[in-house]
mmCIF file of C-alpha atoms in Angstrom:
data_model
loop_
_atom_site.group_PDB
_atom_site.id
_atom_site.type_symbol
_atom_site.label_atom_id
_atom_site.label_comp_id
_atom_site.label_asym_id
_atom_site.label_seq_id
_atom_site.Cartn_x
_atom_site.Cartn_y
_atom_site.Cartn_z
ATOM 1 C CA CYS A 1 -26.421 71.478 99.584
ATOM 2 C CA TYR A 2 -29.480 73.651 99.058
ATOM 3 C CA THR A 3 -32.943 72.644 100.239
ATOM 4 C CA SER A 4 -36.301 74.157 101.095
ATOM 5 C CA GLU A 5 -36.628 75.608 104.578
ATOM 6 C CA ALA A 6 -39.145 72.868 105.442
ATOM 7 C CA LEU A 7 -36.506 70.165 104.866
ATOM 8 C CA GLN A 8 -33.501 72.018 106.211
ATOM 9 C CA GLU A 9 -31.067 70.158 108.456
ATOM 10 C CA ALA A 10 -27.560 70.890 109.685
ATOM 11 C CA GLY A 11 -25.188 71.481 106.775
ATOM 12 C CA PHE A 12 -27.941 72.466 104.335
ATOM 13 C CA ILE A 13 -28.441 75.937 102.890
ATOM 14 C CA PRO A 14 -32.024 77.202 102.579
ATOM 15 C CA PHE A 15 -33.359 78.395 99.232
ATOM 16 C CA ASN A 16 -33.047 82.124 99.754
ATOM 17 C CA GLY A 17 -35.450 83.670 97.288
ATOM 18 C CA GLY A 18 -36.783 80.276 96.200
ATOM 19 C CA PHE A 19 -35.544 77.261 94.293
ATOM 20 C CA ALA A 20 -34.902 79.024 90.977
ATOM 21 C CA SER A 21 -32.857 81.753 92.621
ATOM 22 C CA ALA A 22 -30.749 79.230 94.556
ATOM 23 C CA ALA A 23 -30.190 77.134 91.414
ATOM 24 C CA ARG A 24 -29.054 80.177 89.453
ATOM 25 C CA GLU A 25 -26.699 81.206 92.249
ATOM 26 C CA ALA A 26 -25.244 77.684 92.398
ATOM 27 C CA PHE A 27 -24.820 77.583 88.591
ATOM 28 C CA SER A 28 -22.473 80.550 88.710
ATOM 29 C CA SER A 29 -20.687 79.437 91.898
ATOM 30 C CA PHE A 30 -19.927 75.726 91.581
ATOM 31 C CA SER A 31 -18.288 73.391 89.061
ATOM 32 C CA ALA A 32 -21.024 70.759 89.390
ATOM 33 C CA LEU A 33 -24.708 70.766 90.296
ATOM 34 C CA ILE A 34 -26.831 67.785 91.269
ATOM 35 C CA PHE A 35 -30.598 68.229 91.061
ATOM 36 C CA ILE A 36 -32.941 65.743 92.707
ATOM 37 C CA GLY A 37 -36.258 65.908 90.889
ATOM 38 C CA ALA A 38 -37.599 66.260 87.375
ATOM 39 C CA THR A 39 -35.241 67.017 84.505
ATOM 40 C CA GLY A 40 -37.733 69.490 83.058
ATOM 41 C CA ILE A 41 -37.542 71.669 86.152
ATOM 42 C CA ALA A 42 -33.750 71.796 85.962
ATOM 43 C CA VAL A 43 -33.921 72.656 82.254
ATOM 44 C CA ARG A 44 -36.436 75.464 82.739
ATOM 45 C CA VAL A 45 -34.507 77.020 85.621
ATOM 46 C CA LEU A 46 -31.070 76.790 83.999
ATOM 47 C CA ALA A 47 -31.956 77.503 80.352
ATOM 48 C CA PRO A 48 -31.309 81.262 80.537
ATOM 49 C CA LEU A 49 -27.882 80.613 82.077
ATOM 50 C CA VAL A 50 -26.566 77.973 79.683
ATOM 51 C CA ASN A 51 -23.671 79.417 77.734
ATOM 52 C CA ASP A 52 -21.086 76.927 76.537
ATOM 53 C CA LYS A 53 -20.198 73.286 77.114
ATOM 54 C CA PHE A 54 -16.618 74.262 77.846
ATOM 55 C CA SER A 55 -17.492 76.757 80.585
ATOM 56 C CA ASP A 56 -20.846 75.688 82.067
ATOM 57 C CA PRO A 57 -20.747 73.527 85.190
ATOM 58 C CA ALA A 58 -21.581 69.849 85.105
ATOM 59 C CA VAL A 59 -25.298 69.350 85.719
ATOM 60 C CA VAL A 60 -26.664 65.982 86.798
ATOM 61 C CA VAL A 61 -30.282 65.153 87.633
ATOM 62 C CA ILE A 62 -31.369 62.284 89.879
ATOM 63 C CA ASP A 63 -35.023 61.262 89.899
ATOM 64 C CA GLU A 64 -36.677 61.398 93.312
ATOM 65 C CA ARG A 65 -36.532 57.613 93.740
ATOM 66 C CA ALA A 66 -32.844 57.501 92.762
ATOM 67 C CA ARG A 67 -33.456 55.060 89.929
ATOM 68 C CA HIS A 68 -31.867 57.174 87.198
ATOM 69 C CA VAL A 69 -28.892 59.529 87.244
ATOM 70 C CA ILE A 70 -28.958 61.785 84.185
ATOM 71 C CA SER A 71 -26.019 63.685 82.714
ATOM 72 C CA LEU A 72 -27.760 66.874 81.610
ATOM 73 C CA LEU A 73 -25.106 69.452 80.827
ATOM 74 C CA SER A 74 -21.340 69.583 80.205
ATOM 75 C CA GLY A 75 -20.943 65.832 79.946
ATOM 76 C CA HIS A 76 -17.352 65.691 78.754
ATOM 77 C CA ALA A 77 -15.719 69.037 79.498
ATOM 78 C CA GLY A 78 -17.599 69.704 82.716
ATOM 79 C CA GLY A 79 -17.397 66.141 83.961
ATOM 80 C CA ALA A 80 -21.136 65.431 84.152
ATOM 81 C CA ASN A 81 -20.749 62.026 82.488
ATOM 82 C CA ALA A 82 -18.097 60.906 84.978
ATOM 83 C CA LEU A 83 -20.147 62.293 87.877
ATOM 84 C CA THR A 84 -23.226 60.492 86.544
ATOM 85 C CA ARG A 85 -21.376 57.169 86.459
ATOM 86 C CA TYR A 86 -19.999 57.729 89.960
ATOM 87 C CA LEU A 87 -23.365 58.654 91.485
ATOM 88 C CA ALA A 88 -25.183 55.843 89.668
ATOM 89 C CA GLY A 89 -22.662 53.389 91.099
ATOM 90 C CA MET A 90 -23.152 54.746 94.609
ATOM 91 C CA LEU A 91 -26.945 54.645 94.318
ATOM 92 C CA ASP A 92 -27.190 51.404 92.322
ATOM 93 C CA ALA A 93 -29.085 53.455 89.736
ATOM 94 C CA ASP A 94 -29.096 53.537 85.948
ATOM 95 C CA PRO A 95 -26.722 56.131 84.476
ATOM 96 C CA VAL A 96 -28.319 58.035 81.598
ATOM 97 C CA ILE A 97 -25.642 59.457 79.310
ATOM 98 C CA THR A 98 -26.563 60.541 75.801
ATOM 99 C CA THR A 99 -23.381 62.034 74.352
ATOM 100 C CA ALA A 100 -22.730 60.358 70.993
ATOM 101 C CA THR A 101 -19.270 59.042 71.835
ATOM 102 C CA ASP A 102 -20.478 57.510 75.096
ATOM 103 C CA VAL A 103 -23.570 55.972 73.505
ATOM 104 C CA ASN A 104 -21.282 54.393 70.896
ATOM 105 C CA GLU A 105 -18.767 53.293 73.564
ATOM 106 C CA LEU A 106 -15.988 55.466 72.166
ATOM 107 C CA ALA A 107 -13.493 57.831 73.706
ATOM 108 C CA ALA A 108 -13.934 61.556 73.045
ATOM 109 C CA LEU A 109 -11.197 63.946 71.994
ATOM 110 C CA ASP A 110 -12.222 66.576 74.555
ATOM 111 C CA THR A 111 -12.130 64.044 77.396
ATOM 112 C CA LEU A 112 -8.742 62.787 76.205
ATOM 113 C CA ALA A 113 -7.414 66.353 76.028
ATOM 114 C CA PHE A 114 -8.617 67.120 79.557
ATOM 115 C CA GLN A 115 -7.097 63.886 80.899
ATOM 116 C CA LEU A 116 -3.739 64.861 79.378
ATOM 117 C CA ASN A 117 -4.078 68.572 80.222
ATOM 118 C CA ALA A 118 -3.511 69.122 76.501
ATOM 119 C CA ARG A 119 -4.137 72.171 74.360
ATOM 120 C CA MET A 120 -4.733 72.339 70.629
ATOM 121 C CA THR A 121 -5.326 74.853 67.895
ATOM 122 C CA ASP A 122 -9.046 75.585 67.475
ATOM 123 C CA PHE A 123 -10.105 73.206 70.233
ATOM 124 C CA ARG A 124 -13.837 73.514 69.494
ATOM 125 C CA ALA A 125 -13.551 72.664 65.816
ATOM 126 C CA ALA A 126 -11.109 69.824 66.484
ATOM 127 C CA VAL A 127 -13.357 68.252 69.122
ATOM 128 C CA LYS A 128 -16.462 68.529 66.967
ATOM 129 C CA THR A 129 -14.734 67.130 63.885
ATOM 130 C CA VAL A 130 -12.836 64.282 65.547
ATOM 131 C CA ASN A 131 -15.705 63.147 67.777
ATOM 132 C CA GLN A 132 -18.033 63.104 64.758
ATOM 133 C CA MET A 133 -15.442 61.122 62.796
ATOM 134 C CA LEU A 134 -15.179 58.566 65.608
ATOM 135 C CA VAL A 135 -18.959 58.195 65.852
ATOM 136 C CA SER A 136 -19.184 57.857 62.057
ATOM 137 C CA GLY A 137 -16.704 54.982 62.053
ATOM 138 C CA LYS A 138 -13.867 56.925 60.461
ATOM 139 C CA ARG A 139 -10.307 55.792 61.117
ATOM 140 C CA VAL A 140 -8.713 58.245 63.559
ATOM 141 C CA GLY A 141 -5.140 57.509 64.562
ATOM 142 C CA LEU A 142 -3.586 58.462 67.893
ATOM 143 C CA TRP A 143 0.164 58.982 68.192
ATOM 144 C CA CYS A 144 2.218 60.470 71.006
ATOM 145 C CA ASP A 145 5.808 61.421 71.710
ATOM 146 C CA ALA A 146 7.536 58.879 73.966
ATOM 147 C CA GLU A 147 7.316 61.229 76.955
ATOM 148 C CA PHE A 148 3.495 60.969 76.875
ATOM 149 C CA THR A 149 3.223 57.187 76.451
ATOM 150 C CA GLU A 150 2.631 56.456 80.136
ATOM 151 C CA ALA A 151 0.070 59.246 80.596
ATOM 152 C CA LEU A 152 -1.754 58.232 77.424
ATOM 153 C CA SER A 153 -1.879 54.603 78.565
ATOM 154 C CA ARG A 154 -4.095 55.721 81.485
ATOM 155 C CA CYS A 155 -6.571 57.468 79.161
ATOM 156 C CA ASP A 156 -9.662 56.169 77.419
ATOM 157 C CA GLN A 157 -8.650 55.520 73.803
ATOM 158 C CA ARG A 158 -11.617 53.457 72.584
ATOM 159 C CA GLY A 159 -12.162 54.050 68.869
ATOM 160 C CA PHE A 160 -8.759 55.589 68.212
ATOM 161 C CA ILE A 161 -6.244 53.547 66.217
ATOM 162 C CA PRO A 162 -2.898 53.404 68.035
ATOM 163 C CA VAL A 163 -0.010 54.664 65.912
ATOM 164 C CA SER A 164 3.513 53.902 67.081
ATOM 165 C CA ASP A 165 5.519 55.036 64.058
ATOM 166 C CA LEU A 166 4.727 58.149 62.027
ATOM 167 C CA ALA A 167 6.861 56.784 59.192
ATOM 168 C CA ARG A 168 4.520 53.777 58.871
ATOM 169 C CA LEU A 169 1.010 55.138 59.109
ATOM 170 C CA PRO A 170 -1.924 52.815 58.545
ATOM 171 C CA ALA A 171 -4.775 54.030 56.337
ATOM 172 C CA LEU A 172 -6.357 56.838 58.350
ATOM 173 C CA ASP A 173 -8.936 59.569 57.880
ATOM 174 C CA ALA A 174 -7.305 61.719 60.575
ATOM 175 C CA LEU A 175 -4.382 61.611 62.974
ATOM 176 C CA ILE A 176 -4.168 63.069 66.483
ATOM 177 C CA CYS A 177 -0.600 63.793 67.598
ATOM 178 C CA VAL A 178 0.198 64.343 71.278
ATOM 179 C CA THR A 179 3.436 66.298 71.359
ATOM 180 C CA LEU A 180 5.143 69.432 72.633
ATOM 181 C CA ARG A 181 6.415 70.253 69.131
#
């Protein structure tokens, strides 16, 4: 935990070189960052470092009165949305999550893939396409080989249409298959 020298206590690391320098160092060193303060400050400090939602750390901002916990960066892939929910629960604060699938109370393909430790061809394009289809109300089926049934049952599947038999597909706009084939 980084803090200013004026507020430093046991277990805290002082801002060596100032807040911006410490934030940049943390961005490249940790899988998740929690800022306490204004979102704008976090954005300005981190903007030059932001690269990719699949490789950037989770970034969460908590206002100084702990009323709002904001998922700022890497919501799905980095885990910022889950961290936001967790912290908001601990603080009895409002979680602020703006990813389209979450706002629409739907699962997201990237989150599902991470939960299953799954890989797919052209992950970026698949995630973008399928998540947009879900948000747009398209019918996206979800089928898995029997060996994945238990693991899939523990995953968020909201918005996906369960498919149990590939020989009897319902009307779908897309189908996600979880398999080793």
